[in-house]
XYZ file of C-alpha atoms in Angstrom:
706
model
C 101.370 131.349 59.506
C 99.289 134.060 58.561
C 97.965 136.829 60.804
C 94.796 135.898 59.945
C 95.416 132.574 61.512
C 93.993 130.899 64.971
C 95.906 132.785 67.594
C 98.858 130.713 68.338
C 100.372 130.669 72.115
C 103.205 129.614 73.843
C 102.026 127.965 77.461
C 103.049 126.123 79.596
C 100.303 123.503 80.921
C 99.124 122.414 84.237
C 100.206 119.213 84.752
C 100.006 116.134 87.662
C 103.542 115.212 88.271
C 102.740 111.515 88.246
C 101.576 112.095 84.484
C 104.985 113.208 82.949
C 105.461 115.860 80.365
C 102.130 116.644 78.324
C 102.541 116.973 74.410
C 101.118 120.182 72.630
C 97.571 119.509 71.438
C 97.663 121.450 68.200
C 100.717 122.368 66.066
C 100.135 125.886 67.260
C 101.119 125.237 70.368
C 104.222 124.475 72.224
C 104.547 122.976 75.340
C 107.281 124.978 77.819
C 108.293 122.549 80.807
C 108.060 124.982 84.474
C 111.609 126.752 84.774
C 111.214 129.825 86.931
C 108.092 130.823 88.602
C 109.245 134.722 88.043
C 110.596 134.493 84.896
C 109.050 136.550 81.786
C 109.698 136.730 78.250
C 110.937 140.215 76.942
C 108.880 142.710 75.800
C 108.239 143.482 71.926
C 109.645 146.979 72.038
C 108.745 148.804 69.090
C 106.443 146.210 68.094
C 103.514 148.050 66.002
C 99.604 146.290 65.776
C 100.390 145.822 62.511
C 103.326 143.121 63.196
C 102.511 139.633 61.804
C 102.034 136.702 64.148
C 104.333 134.782 62.905
C 107.182 137.677 63.440
C 105.914 137.616 66.675
C 106.704 133.974 67.362
C 109.840 134.428 65.819
C 110.831 137.361 67.721
C 109.561 135.628 71.243
C 112.056 132.415 69.981
C 114.758 134.726 69.574
C 114.438 136.367 72.911
C 114.417 132.820 74.656
C 117.621 132.025 72.491
C 119.310 135.050 73.870
C 118.181 134.710 77.388
C 119.514 131.224 77.652
C 115.530 129.924 77.932
C 115.835 127.685 74.772
C 118.673 125.566 75.465
C 117.501 124.966 79.125
C 113.752 123.939 77.413
C 115.541 121.693 75.366
C 117.340 120.115 77.928
C 114.102 119.537 79.886
C 112.425 118.398 76.479
C 115.106 115.526 76.280
C 115.003 114.511 79.940
C 111.257 114.219 79.392
C 111.636 111.908 76.618
C 114.010 109.722 77.978
C 111.975 109.496 81.346
C 109.319 108.432 78.809
C 111.312 105.361 77.511
C 112.736 107.749 74.720
C 116.129 109.209 73.722
C 116.250 112.540 71.276
C 116.890 110.539 68.326
C 114.227 108.273 68.187
C 110.216 108.456 68.160
C 108.633 108.254 71.469
C 108.471 104.714 73.167
C 104.802 103.673 73.694
C 103.241 101.690 76.323
C 106.336 101.643 78.686
C 106.341 102.891 82.515
C 109.984 103.366 83.195
C 109.488 104.895 86.211
C 107.775 102.184 87.908
C 108.795 99.084 85.918
C 107.613 96.611 83.016
C 107.813 93.008 82.490
C 110.489 92.303 80.252
C 108.331 90.420 78.090
C 104.764 88.884 78.287
C 106.215 85.423 78.797
C 107.544 86.575 82.474
C 103.898 87.520 83.333
C 102.577 84.439 82.672
C 105.051 82.339 83.792
C 104.963 84.274 87.275
C 100.794 84.422 87.286
C 100.823 80.594 86.734
C 103.644 80.221 89.755
C 101.473 82.383 91.952
C 98.202 80.675 91.336
C 99.825 77.158 90.967
C 100.649 76.140 94.635
C 100.805 73.525 97.461
C 97.210 73.473 97.236
C 96.953 71.947 93.724
C 99.167 69.137 95.051
C 97.950 68.547 98.766
C 94.287 69.772 98.504
C 92.831 69.130 95.121
C 93.453 65.644 94.899
C 91.734 64.320 98.230
C 88.710 66.637 97.346
C 87.915 65.132 93.791
C 88.092 61.447 95.610
C 86.191 62.744 98.674
C 83.494 64.313 96.650
C 83.071 61.812 93.811
C 85.966 61.048 91.759
C 85.342 62.080 88.058
C 81.882 63.547 89.543
C 83.543 66.140 91.333
C 85.132 67.449 88.079
C 81.857 68.523 86.446
C 81.274 71.127 89.279
C 84.827 72.062 89.316
C 84.892 73.182 85.735
C 81.412 74.822 85.936
C 83.120 76.676 88.721
C 85.622 77.705 86.829
C 84.083 79.093 83.807
C 81.230 81.180 85.906
C 83.882 82.429 88.459
C 87.201 81.649 88.171
C 87.744 83.182 84.956
C 85.851 86.372 84.786
C 87.483 87.035 88.653
C 90.768 86.355 87.420
C 89.899 88.462 84.034
C 88.539 91.168 86.579
C 91.474 91.455 89.117
C 94.114 91.324 85.739
C 92.300 94.239 83.723
C 91.948 96.135 87.001
C 95.731 96.152 87.857
C 97.184 96.584 84.667
C 94.836 99.646 83.382
C 95.683 101.953 86.029
C 99.265 100.291 86.671
C 99.298 100.588 90.973
C 99.615 97.893 93.154
C 96.042 96.630 95.723
C 96.199 100.062 97.189
C 96.435 102.529 94.127
C 94.034 100.686 92.118
C 91.376 102.232 94.615
C 91.473 105.652 92.883
C 88.559 104.490 90.949
C 86.767 104.484 94.330
C 88.606 106.155 97.479
C 86.306 104.880 100.033
C 86.740 101.640 98.946
C 90.789 101.760 99.372
C 89.827 99.209 102.783
C 89.541 96.694 100.561
C 93.176 96.960 99.545
C 94.154 97.116 103.256
C 92.211 94.131 103.719
C 94.079 92.226 100.791
C 97.430 93.528 102.454
C 96.535 91.762 106.135
C 95.571 88.888 104.095
C 98.756 88.581 102.137
C 100.583 89.262 105.712
C 99.128 86.565 107.030
C 99.551 83.999 104.059
C 103.357 84.982 103.024
C 104.144 84.641 107.287
C 102.998 80.754 107.457
C 103.354 79.814 103.852
C 106.834 80.594 103.941
C 106.889 77.907 107.311
C 105.378 75.410 104.884
C 108.590 76.100 102.149
C 111.154 75.972 105.118
C 109.621 72.574 106.179
C 109.962 71.330 102.647
C 113.525 72.569 103.043
C 114.273 70.547 105.808
C 113.039 67.039 104.241
C 114.681 68.220 101.225
C 118.196 67.944 103.339
C 117.075 65.043 104.783
C 116.910 63.102 101.705
C 120.509 63.950 101.108
C 121.511 59.970 102.427
C 121.263 56.733 101.516
C 118.669 55.449 103.731
C 115.633 57.757 104.214
C 115.256 58.508 108.054
C 111.620 57.630 108.351
C 112.328 54.471 106.362
C 112.678 52.241 109.322
C 111.786 52.481 113.340
C 115.500 51.951 114.735
C 115.890 55.548 115.098
C 116.221 57.311 118.505
C 112.971 59.043 118.227
C 110.911 55.922 117.522
C 108.856 54.460 119.709
C 107.329 50.810 120.806
C 104.444 51.472 118.629
C 106.014 52.041 115.338
C 105.451 49.499 112.770
C 107.245 50.454 109.457
C 106.308 48.655 105.870
C 110.049 47.923 105.346
C 111.816 44.978 107.240
C 114.603 45.731 109.424
C 116.556 43.118 107.243
C 116.340 45.699 104.405
C 118.318 48.254 106.180
C 121.614 46.904 104.828
C 120.906 45.621 101.429
C 118.174 48.367 100.197
C 115.966 46.007 98.306
C 111.847 46.353 98.392
C 110.396 43.798 100.363
C 107.557 41.376 99.161
C 104.096 42.520 100.085
C 103.250 41.823 103.585
C 101.314 39.389 105.275
C 97.506 40.183 105.698
C 97.872 39.792 109.382
C 100.823 42.433 109.735
C 98.956 44.661 107.040
C 96.163 44.483 109.540
C 98.315 45.276 112.390
C 100.020 48.395 110.980
C 96.696 50.064 108.999
C 94.013 49.324 111.608
C 94.910 48.899 114.686
C 95.232 52.085 116.862
C 98.278 51.552 118.904
C 100.281 51.449 115.707
C 102.075 54.362 114.035
C 103.654 54.410 110.870
C 108.143 55.667 110.745
C 107.249 58.414 108.592
C 104.421 59.834 111.020
C 107.094 59.640 113.988
C 109.412 61.302 112.013
C 107.328 64.039 111.407
C 105.507 64.438 114.994
C 108.480 63.298 116.966
C 111.735 64.688 115.510
C 110.866 67.523 112.867
C 108.038 69.282 115.252
C 108.960 67.915 118.765
C 105.194 68.834 118.974
C 103.811 69.698 121.863
C 100.593 68.416 123.800
C 98.771 71.977 123.296
C 99.014 75.127 121.719
C 99.718 77.341 124.246
C 102.590 74.842 125.147
C 105.585 76.621 122.754
C 108.313 74.957 124.126
C 111.636 75.382 122.301
C 112.741 76.865 118.850
C 113.318 74.029 116.301
C 116.571 75.383 115.469
C 117.202 72.903 112.346
C 113.501 74.327 111.181
C 114.759 78.236 111.808
C 117.445 77.791 109.853
C 115.402 76.348 107.097
C 113.223 79.553 107.752
C 115.811 81.722 107.351
C 117.011 80.045 103.962
C 113.532 80.365 102.645
C 113.108 84.351 103.300
C 116.646 84.630 101.955
C 116.028 82.912 98.751
C 112.954 85.265 98.175
C 114.676 88.004 99.172
C 117.307 87.281 96.630
C 114.686 86.484 93.693
C 112.689 90.101 94.110
C 116.082 92.110 95.143
C 115.443 94.175 91.849
C 111.301 93.538 91.726
C 109.871 92.261 88.540
C 112.905 92.520 87.002
C 114.813 89.535 88.997
C 112.008 87.171 89.851
C 110.804 87.479 86.060
C 113.698 85.926 85.135
C 113.400 83.288 87.996
C 110.279 82.072 87.308
C 111.439 80.794 83.799
C 112.727 77.812 86.127
C 110.473 77.984 89.219
C 107.647 77.886 87.234
C 108.557 75.405 84.439
C 110.640 73.028 86.582
C 107.489 71.335 88.505
C 105.864 70.070 86.128
C 109.227 68.466 84.850
C 108.891 66.751 88.107
C 105.392 65.832 87.983
C 105.956 64.185 84.453
C 109.098 62.539 86.438
C 107.016 60.966 89.364
C 103.986 60.536 86.948
C 106.105 58.133 84.925
C 107.636 56.358 87.520
C 104.234 56.272 89.394
C 102.331 54.835 86.514
C 104.572 51.805 86.106
C 104.268 50.595 89.876
C 101.968 47.600 90.594
C 98.547 48.750 92.050
C 98.917 52.589 90.150
C 96.002 51.845 88.649
C 93.620 50.891 91.180
C 94.609 54.303 93.006
C 94.015 56.084 89.366
C 90.847 54.570 89.431
C 89.866 55.292 92.965
C 90.664 58.927 92.221
C 88.604 59.251 88.722
C 85.838 57.047 89.404
C 82.528 59.114 88.875
C 80.056 58.924 91.902
C 77.212 60.622 89.706
C 75.106 60.398 92.906
C 76.961 62.963 94.847
C 76.631 65.907 92.278
C 72.994 66.264 93.950
C 74.999 67.320 97.542
C 75.615 71.036 98.088
C 78.543 70.130 100.011
C 80.345 69.052 96.690
C 79.340 72.317 94.724
C 80.508 74.556 97.698
C 83.796 72.484 97.998
C 84.077 73.033 94.024
C 83.492 76.748 94.321
C 86.016 77.354 97.373
C 88.923 75.466 95.681
C 88.212 77.476 92.570
C 88.178 80.531 94.529
C 91.371 79.671 96.556
C 93.650 77.912 94.268
C 93.571 80.676 91.702
C 94.495 83.427 94.482
C 91.425 86.167 93.941
C 91.412 88.560 96.611
C 95.070 88.390 97.652
C 95.773 91.281 95.860
C 98.749 89.265 93.572
C 97.180 89.443 90.354
C 96.112 92.708 90.838
C 99.809 93.772 91.510
C 101.458 91.392 88.775
C 98.928 92.929 86.272
C 100.447 96.286 87.462
C 103.710 95.692 85.495
C 102.096 94.855 82.332
C 102.159 97.420 79.195
C 98.780 99.020 78.874
C 97.689 97.646 75.897
C 98.653 93.727 76.801
C 95.909 91.553 75.894
C 94.920 90.121 79.776
C 91.787 88.835 78.518
C 93.865 85.835 76.741
C 96.444 85.879 79.921
C 93.569 85.507 82.228
C 91.864 82.136 80.310
C 95.323 81.204 79.851
C 96.568 81.190 83.593
C 93.217 80.010 84.645
C 92.801 76.950 82.388
C 96.641 75.948 83.451
C 96.194 76.219 86.999
C 93.197 73.703 86.963
C 94.644 71.295 84.493
C 97.678 71.388 87.016
C 95.419 70.295 89.883
C 94.026 67.307 88.034
C 97.605 66.537 86.790
C 98.742 66.066 90.049
C 95.671 64.172 91.589
C 97.186 61.179 89.359
C 100.886 61.711 90.376
C 99.346 61.641 94.012
C 97.118 59.050 93.447
C 99.161 56.689 91.097
C 101.999 56.263 94.238
C 99.378 55.891 96.877
C 97.790 53.084 94.850
C 101.027 51.415 94.894
C 101.485 51.804 98.384
C 97.720 50.404 99.296
C 98.546 47.377 97.049
C 101.936 46.727 98.753
C 99.597 46.815 102.150
C 96.694 45.260 100.669
C 94.470 47.845 102.347
C 91.899 50.226 100.302
C 93.200 53.314 98.989
C 91.297 55.324 101.148
C 93.303 54.238 103.997
C 96.680 55.413 103.091
C 94.668 58.778 101.160
C 95.629 62.286 103.089
C 95.540 65.701 102.317
C 97.386 69.104 103.230
C 100.539 68.440 105.681
C 99.868 64.927 105.911
C 99.903 64.256 102.488
C 102.779 66.110 101.934
C 104.935 65.149 104.846
C 103.556 61.682 105.870
C 101.786 59.806 103.621
C 103.490 60.384 100.522
C 107.478 60.298 102.057
C 106.472 57.079 103.199
C 104.954 55.956 99.869
C 108.564 56.900 98.606
C 110.238 54.651 100.943
C 108.800 51.727 99.096
C 110.098 52.799 95.399
C 114.322 51.669 94.396
C 116.525 54.960 94.748
C 114.102 56.146 97.145
C 115.971 59.458 98.010
C 116.159 60.590 94.567
C 112.236 60.414 94.093
C 112.123 61.703 97.512
C 115.038 64.968 96.732
C 112.745 65.287 93.212
C 109.300 65.680 95.265
C 110.532 68.048 97.964
C 112.318 70.022 95.312
C 109.021 70.444 93.639
C 107.274 71.273 96.763
C 109.760 74.145 97.231
C 109.296 75.589 93.685
C 105.794 75.815 94.019
C 105.731 77.578 97.242
C 108.465 79.882 96.017
C 106.195 80.932 92.917
C 103.362 81.862 95.203
C 105.670 83.526 97.707
C 107.119 85.403 95.187
C 103.862 87.342 94.441
C 102.617 87.798 97.964
C 106.166 89.512 98.857
C 106.127 91.561 95.760
C 102.267 92.187 96.795
C 103.187 94.152 100.181
C 106.042 95.744 98.919
C 104.347 97.190 95.403
C 101.221 98.659 97.720
C 103.886 100.080 100.181
C 105.915 101.872 97.790
C 102.784 102.890 95.363
C 101.281 104.412 98.570
C 104.274 106.505 99.301
C 105.339 107.185 95.596
C 108.102 109.189 95.815
C 111.504 108.905 94.023
C 113.545 108.435 97.270
C 111.245 105.182 98.220
C 111.602 104.294 94.336
C 115.330 104.129 94.799
C 115.068 102.094 97.953
C 112.685 99.503 96.680
C 115.102 96.979 97.742
C 115.829 98.252 101.307
C 111.645 97.934 101.650
C 111.461 94.086 99.941
C 114.723 93.782 102.974
C 112.732 95.100 105.675
C 109.439 93.348 104.773
C 111.714 90.038 104.486
C 112.895 90.230 107.926
C 109.479 91.622 109.056
C 108.058 87.858 107.778
C 111.063 85.820 108.986
C 111.085 87.441 112.985
C 107.032 86.820 113.047
C 107.528 83.283 111.564
C 109.678 82.556 114.143
C 106.894 81.464 116.644
C 105.914 78.822 114.057
C 108.847 76.967 114.280
C 108.496 76.239 117.811
C 107.099 72.687 118.900
C 103.590 74.689 118.773
C 103.958 75.827 115.573
C 102.042 73.351 113.407
C 99.345 74.510 115.438
C 99.602 77.908 114.691
C 100.312 77.271 111.124
C 97.115 75.395 110.616
C 94.706 77.960 112.683
C 96.404 80.903 110.302
C 95.617 78.727 106.986
C 92.197 77.894 107.975
C 91.316 81.199 109.314
C 93.384 84.179 108.172
C 92.516 83.350 104.325
C 89.190 81.790 104.929
C 85.890 83.474 104.751
C 87.298 86.742 104.683
C 88.854 86.429 100.867
C 85.295 85.948 100.006
C 83.762 88.954 101.822
C 86.739 91.012 100.346
C 86.080 89.727 96.612
C 82.298 90.279 96.782
C 82.503 93.734 97.887
C 85.063 94.389 95.224
C 83.095 93.065 92.361
C 80.001 95.621 93.873
C 82.603 98.767 93.985
C 83.828 97.948 90.568
C 80.479 97.237 89.002
C 77.628 98.761 90.498
C 79.750 102.211 92.306
C 82.027 103.133 89.737
C 79.557 101.443 86.908
C 79.545 98.971 84.978
C 79.584 100.811 81.784
C 82.759 103.142 82.639
C 84.455 99.928 83.689
C 83.493 98.618 80.246
C 84.806 101.634 78.457
C 88.018 101.564 80.127
C 88.443 97.823 79.150
C 87.607 99.128 75.822
C 89.766 101.829 75.932
C 92.664 99.151 77.343
C 92.305 96.122 75.214
C 90.331 97.761 71.926
C 87.524 95.689 72.387
C 84.953 95.849 75.512
C 84.825 93.009 77.308
C 82.876 89.849 75.838
C 79.200 89.982 77.093
C 79.741 86.756 78.972
C 82.170 88.352 81.126
C 79.567 91.416 81.560
C 76.868 89.376 82.607
C 79.338 87.209 85.081
C 80.407 90.208 86.492
C 77.679 92.186 87.383
C 74.775 89.096 88.168
C 76.493 85.647 88.243
C 80.183 85.761 90.012
C 78.706 87.821 92.669
C 75.996 85.323 93.224
C 78.737 82.622 92.970
C 80.968 84.241 95.771
C 77.765 84.709 98.115
C 76.778 80.933 97.603
C 80.305 80.775 98.826
C 80.145 82.651 101.838
C 76.998 80.915 103.053
C 78.756 77.668 102.628
C 81.455 78.488 104.558
C 79.163 79.357 107.490
C 76.804 76.563 107.212
C 79.433 74.003 106.866
C 81.738 75.547 109.862
C 83.653 73.250 112.107
C 85.915 74.107 115.035
C 89.334 73.210 113.835
C 91.420 69.964 115.013
C 94.707 68.571 114.268
C 94.270 64.706 113.993
C 92.521 64.390 117.756
C 93.308 67.613 119.032
C 90.710 70.181 119.652
C 91.832 73.577 119.314
C 90.505 75.278 123.095
C 88.229 78.207 122.753
C 90.576 80.857 122.959
C 92.314 79.992 120.095
C 89.740 79.664 117.552
C 88.757 82.874 119.014
C 92.337 84.285 117.899
C 91.147 82.839 114.388
C 88.520 84.483 114.225
C 90.233 88.115 114.919
C 92.822 87.127 112.288
C 89.710 86.721 109.691
C 88.032 90.024 110.909
C 91.199 91.860 110.531
C 91.042 91.813 107.410
C 87.457 92.637 106.249
C 87.150 95.043 109.260
C 89.626 97.226 107.301
C 87.082 98.202 104.749
C 84.212 99.885 107.077
C 86.784 101.696 109.478
C 88.582 102.926 106.155
C 85.512 104.036 104.557
C 84.172 105.748 107.771
C 87.821 107.459 108.054
C 87.294 108.665 104.164
C 83.846 110.232 105.285
C 85.071 112.123 107.900
C 87.977 113.327 105.307
C 85.958 114.208 102.542
C 84.204 117.971 102.130
C 80.670 118.147 101.869
C 78.134 119.837 103.555
C 75.431 116.740 104.096
C 76.166 112.954 104.822
C 75.075 112.351 101.444
C 77.262 114.914 99.567
C 80.257 113.425 101.853
C 79.074 109.935 100.289
C 79.051 110.808 96.659
C 82.343 112.697 97.198
C 83.836 109.777 98.505
C 82.985 107.198 96.206
C 83.622 109.219 93.017
C 86.973 108.485 91.474
C 90.062 110.968 92.294
C 91.308 113.164 89.649
C 94.842 110.892 89.368
C 92.293 107.595 88.515
C 93.151 105.995 84.938
C 95.939 105.279 82.929
C 99.440 105.873 84.624
C 101.140 107.046 81.326
C 99.777 110.678 79.740
C 99.721 108.933 76.290
C 97.430 106.409 77.351
C 95.111 109.098 79.195
C 93.011 109.845 76.078
C 89.108 110.437 76.044
C 87.315 111.671 79.754
C 90.985 110.706 80.879
C 92.610 113.829 78.812
C 94.728 115.890 81.027
C 93.137 118.910 82.488
C 95.456 122.009 81.457
C 94.557 124.543 83.810
C 97.015 126.431 85.464
C 97.165 127.097 88.814
C 99.342 129.141 91.608
C 101.180 126.523 92.942
C 102.167 124.533 89.945
C 104.302 127.883 89.451
C 102.892 128.407 85.779
C 103.277 131.728 84.023
C 101.096 132.013 80.865
C 100.324 135.289 78.731
C 97.874 136.012 75.728
C 99.315 137.620 72.633
C 95.891 139.352 72.569
C 94.595 139.388 75.753
C 91.189 140.667 74.455
C 91.332 137.582 71.954
C 93.347 134.522 73.118
C 91.044 132.112 74.822
C 91.957 128.514 74.445
C 89.020 125.858 75.251
C 91.041 122.974 77.038
C 89.162 120.081 77.694
C 89.304 118.441 80.870
C 88.954 114.840 82.400
C 85.292 114.621 82.507
C 85.279 116.189 78.771
C 83.796 119.531 79.792
C 85.332 122.377 77.791
C 86.615 125.302 79.931
C 88.148 128.324 78.883
C 91.881 129.594 79.749
C 93.283 132.566 79.215
C 97.007 132.749 77.921
C 99.345 135.491 77.873
C 103.158 135.809 76.902
């Protein structure tokens, strides 16, 4: 390099700590990491104005070497490369976030997301909604809502988390005033995580109870049974274990149409497992067997998440795939039974006149919205561990379709067995069909007692429920842990993430203890109906508005193009801006119009319990305006309008997490400040002015000195 070339400077650029080391912006610029605030390079004693620039640089490096700075800089550079996932002997690795962690491979992310989306609702809610809303005709509005609402919202949340590599709180650097949306997601995930693990613990209890040669809910000769109990099996079959012939029509009528008769599975559930109290306020005693199973549930969840996504990513190879093996086994067994075809036809036969009913479309939209797990924060969290250039568009389509296909497939499994049971009793399928806990712990277990080797089928069924629940519970817990760790963000909490996971798991266990009492099922259903109902719809709607209209749809489309290499398809652009928010608003209106006070069987919840339910629902929604007001008070500005503008514009650290991905308008600003401890001196103070491109794409002039 000759003296007539562009002036070279040895600078130490200003960097945000989270961005890591900055590479030189040109061949003439060398990056020096911060060493000491008071360090100055030795002066050029005896240098004349005619000295060449190359000689000056050589003298600088010679002085740095003699002073011991150069070896220190080389060591720091090697460390910086290692932190970015590279070693000194190889090229710097790209798309790795070793500080925060990534999925081991993309299959782990897809399986985890499938396990998160495919949960208990796919088995115990969708088949019931399908036959209640017109059978096969329900599939039409269901898949319409999947295309125009489900997949677009799924893609939005995945791309949102993946671009920023942050959990449900950190992503709101995009518009800090809306960070309350992230807190609302955390509240919802907390509620769901508490009661969801109680459902898993009940499945554990039934799983352990099935380890016997005769299922305890098969007959009415147990100490907890009442005189009203009438089973589908004869007492004489207790010794030989054979399946009886079809019951006489008069006994069948007596069993299914008399209000004074109950099944042994219902009495086992109500009088033995739950020991159900008469009121939601009468907690009674804690059911110790359920409490023990709850401890087992939380222990399993903690052990699977003990190393974060590194450990859970390996567990999902089993938890996300084996339920499909069990479903297939139960399906093959079910379709070979007498009466199975009648049950499947009852499930699929279309009633086209019901398509014109608004309730059918509302149920379809609600089921799509809730089954995909939108607005829970889990999708954002799981995607935040993706590599920056992962094709989340492809993943969102695959996972969404897999989720809905699983729901349809589960309907065949459920109704083939229920059709067999209805045929055995000589009644209509509608008499034995149920949903929710009634299907999982009463109707289906009773149907399994009619099969040969019934304990085997019961073990498989409840093991499937456990795995389906765990797949969702993993993501709920990881959502809370990731939000806490990202919010604190220092090295200490990153190293202690296992203890954060343990603390959240212990808190979840303690908060779940009241749900194992004799009134626990009342509270479980109350949380299920209110904690994750219309609040999710409000959160999702505000998220769409904040991203598309506050941050700006053009900015977000450019972000996706930077990340994926192509902008979102036109269909998704239209859905995100217009169609999906309209459908979400429709779901909200439908939820309000169709609202009915909660009941459990014939029990009517008291007014104070319903009020608590509404408070749980509002607790997540109120996070949004409360945090917005807090942010406005803390934001600089002379007027309210100026504060509002400052609070809604992206923060300086919004954008890709790794420095190598921060290009274009996200290029780091190289502007030293006193608090950074940088020492920058120009070779020729009157000439050296280096233009620096900031994150807002504006050029700045920075003086440099040696």
